[in-house]
Coordinates of C-alpha atoms and ligand atoms in Angstrom, one line a residue:
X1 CA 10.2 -25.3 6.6
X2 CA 11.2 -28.5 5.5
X3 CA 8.2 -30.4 3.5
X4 CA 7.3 -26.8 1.9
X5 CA 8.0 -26.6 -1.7
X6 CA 8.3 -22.6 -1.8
X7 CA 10.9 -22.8 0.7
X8 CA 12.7 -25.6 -1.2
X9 CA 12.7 -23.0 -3.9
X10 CA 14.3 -20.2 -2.2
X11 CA 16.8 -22.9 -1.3
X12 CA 17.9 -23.8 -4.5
X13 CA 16.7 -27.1 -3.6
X14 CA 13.9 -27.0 -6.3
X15 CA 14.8 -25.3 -9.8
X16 CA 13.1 -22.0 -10.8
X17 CA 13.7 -19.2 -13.2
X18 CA 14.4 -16.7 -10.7
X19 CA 13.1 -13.2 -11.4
X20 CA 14.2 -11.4 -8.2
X21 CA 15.9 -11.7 -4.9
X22 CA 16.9 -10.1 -2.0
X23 CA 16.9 -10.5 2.0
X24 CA 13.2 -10.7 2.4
X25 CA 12.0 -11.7 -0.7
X26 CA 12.1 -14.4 -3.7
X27 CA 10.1 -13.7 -7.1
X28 CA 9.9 -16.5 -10.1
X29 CA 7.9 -17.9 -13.0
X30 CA 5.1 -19.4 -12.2
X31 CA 5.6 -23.2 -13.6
X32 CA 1.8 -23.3 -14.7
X33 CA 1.3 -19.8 -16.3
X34 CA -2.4 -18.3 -16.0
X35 CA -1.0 -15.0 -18.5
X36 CA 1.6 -13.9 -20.3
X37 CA 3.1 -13.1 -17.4
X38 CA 2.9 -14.7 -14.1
X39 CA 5.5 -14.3 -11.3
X40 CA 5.4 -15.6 -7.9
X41 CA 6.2 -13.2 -4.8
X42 CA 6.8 -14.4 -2.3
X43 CA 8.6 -13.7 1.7
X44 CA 11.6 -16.2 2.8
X45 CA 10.2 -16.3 6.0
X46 CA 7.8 -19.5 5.8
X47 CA 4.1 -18.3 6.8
X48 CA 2.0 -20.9 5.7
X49 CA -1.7 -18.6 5.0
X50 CA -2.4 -14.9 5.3
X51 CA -4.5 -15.6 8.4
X52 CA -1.2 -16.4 10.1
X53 CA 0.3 -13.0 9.1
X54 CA 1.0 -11.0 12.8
X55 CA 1.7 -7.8 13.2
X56 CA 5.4 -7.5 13.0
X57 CA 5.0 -8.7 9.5
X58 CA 2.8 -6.2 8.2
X59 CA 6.2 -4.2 7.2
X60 CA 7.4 -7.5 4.8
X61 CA 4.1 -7.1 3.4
X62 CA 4.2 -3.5 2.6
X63 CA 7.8 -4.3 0.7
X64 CA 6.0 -7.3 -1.0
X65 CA 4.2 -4.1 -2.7
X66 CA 6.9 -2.0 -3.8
X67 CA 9.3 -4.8 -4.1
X68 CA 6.5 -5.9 -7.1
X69 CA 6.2 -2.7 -8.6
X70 CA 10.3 -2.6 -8.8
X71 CA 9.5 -5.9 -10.8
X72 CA 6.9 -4.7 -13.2
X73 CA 9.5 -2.2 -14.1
X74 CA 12.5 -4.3 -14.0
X75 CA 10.3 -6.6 -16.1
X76 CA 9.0 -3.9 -18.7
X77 CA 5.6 -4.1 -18.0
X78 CA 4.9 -1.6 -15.2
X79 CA 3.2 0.8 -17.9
X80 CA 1.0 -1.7 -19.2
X81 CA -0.7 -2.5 -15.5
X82 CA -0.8 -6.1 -14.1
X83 CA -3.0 -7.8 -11.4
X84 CA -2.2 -9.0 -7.7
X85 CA -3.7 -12.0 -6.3
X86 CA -3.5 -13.6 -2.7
X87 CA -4.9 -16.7 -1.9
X88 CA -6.0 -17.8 1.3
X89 CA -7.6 -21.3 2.4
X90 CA -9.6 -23.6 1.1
X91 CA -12.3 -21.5 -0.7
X92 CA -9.8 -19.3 -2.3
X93 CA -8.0 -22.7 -3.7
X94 CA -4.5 -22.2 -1.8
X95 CA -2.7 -25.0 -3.2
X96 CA 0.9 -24.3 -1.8
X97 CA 0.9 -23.2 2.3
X98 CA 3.5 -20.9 1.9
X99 CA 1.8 -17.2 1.2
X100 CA 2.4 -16.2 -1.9
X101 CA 1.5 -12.8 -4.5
X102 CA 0.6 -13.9 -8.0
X103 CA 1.4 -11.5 -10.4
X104 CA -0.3 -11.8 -13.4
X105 CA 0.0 -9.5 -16.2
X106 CA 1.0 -9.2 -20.5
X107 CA -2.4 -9.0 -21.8
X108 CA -5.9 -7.2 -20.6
X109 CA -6.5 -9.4 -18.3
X110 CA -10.7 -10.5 -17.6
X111 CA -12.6 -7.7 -16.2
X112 CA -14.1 -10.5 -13.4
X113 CA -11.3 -11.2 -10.3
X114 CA -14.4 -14.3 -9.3
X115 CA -15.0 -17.1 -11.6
Ligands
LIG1 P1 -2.1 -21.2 -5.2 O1 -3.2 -22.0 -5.9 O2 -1.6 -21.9 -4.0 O3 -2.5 -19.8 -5.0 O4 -0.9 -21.1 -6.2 C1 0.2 -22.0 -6.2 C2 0.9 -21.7 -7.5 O5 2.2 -22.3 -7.4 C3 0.2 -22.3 -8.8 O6 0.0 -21.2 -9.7 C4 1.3 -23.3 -9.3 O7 1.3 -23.3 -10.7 C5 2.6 -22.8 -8.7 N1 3.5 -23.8 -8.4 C6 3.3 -25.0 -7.7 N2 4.4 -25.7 -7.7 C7 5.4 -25.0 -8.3 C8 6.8 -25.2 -8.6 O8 7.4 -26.2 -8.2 N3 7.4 -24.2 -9.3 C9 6.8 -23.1 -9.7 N4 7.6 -22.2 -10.4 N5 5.5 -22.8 -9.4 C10 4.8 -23.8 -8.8
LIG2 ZN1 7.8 -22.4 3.1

């Protein structure tokens, strides 16, 4: 999708530091870091919000799951735990329309998920 920054970033378009890549899927650094670690997962296939996701997808979202996982231990922090976070709309803050995981992780992280 053109205007979208995420898919400029696949692209090459936009810089990133790149954490992982394959076919489906591109991973990088969060440019505004919430923790210690925060990395970005996210599909190549442009879906703007999770309420778009359709059926046919819900197999790229399974290997968003074990595709993070490989991270955290490609990463070195698998052991130590980490948190995933989706958000969706305008309650939830979604910022970039382009769904994305935030993985957040490197410290024990607040026991709230809600602020
Ligand atoms: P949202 O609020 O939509 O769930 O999260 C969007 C995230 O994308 C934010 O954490 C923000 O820091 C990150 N972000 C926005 N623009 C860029 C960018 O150009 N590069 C990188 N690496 N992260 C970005
Ligand atoms: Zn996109």
């Amino acid at each position: 999708m053109e205007d979208c920054i995420f898919c400029k970033i696949i692209k090459g378009e936009i810089p990133s530091k790149k954490v992982y890549e394959d076919e489906d899927i591109f991973a990088f650094h969060d440019i505004n870091p919430a923790a210690p670690i925060h990395i970005l997962v996210i599909p190549k296939k442009h879906i703007p919000m999770l309420t778009d996701l359709k059926q046919e997808e819900e197999a790229l979202i399974g290997k968003i799951y074990t595709t993070i996982n490989k991270i955290a231990e490609q990463e070195g922090f698998q052991k130590q735990g980490y948190r995933v976070i989706a958000n969706c709309g305008k309650d939830a803050g979604q910022e970039v329309m382009h769904i994305h995981f935030h993985v957040l992780g490197g410290k024990k992280l607040g026991d709230k998920i809600v602020g």
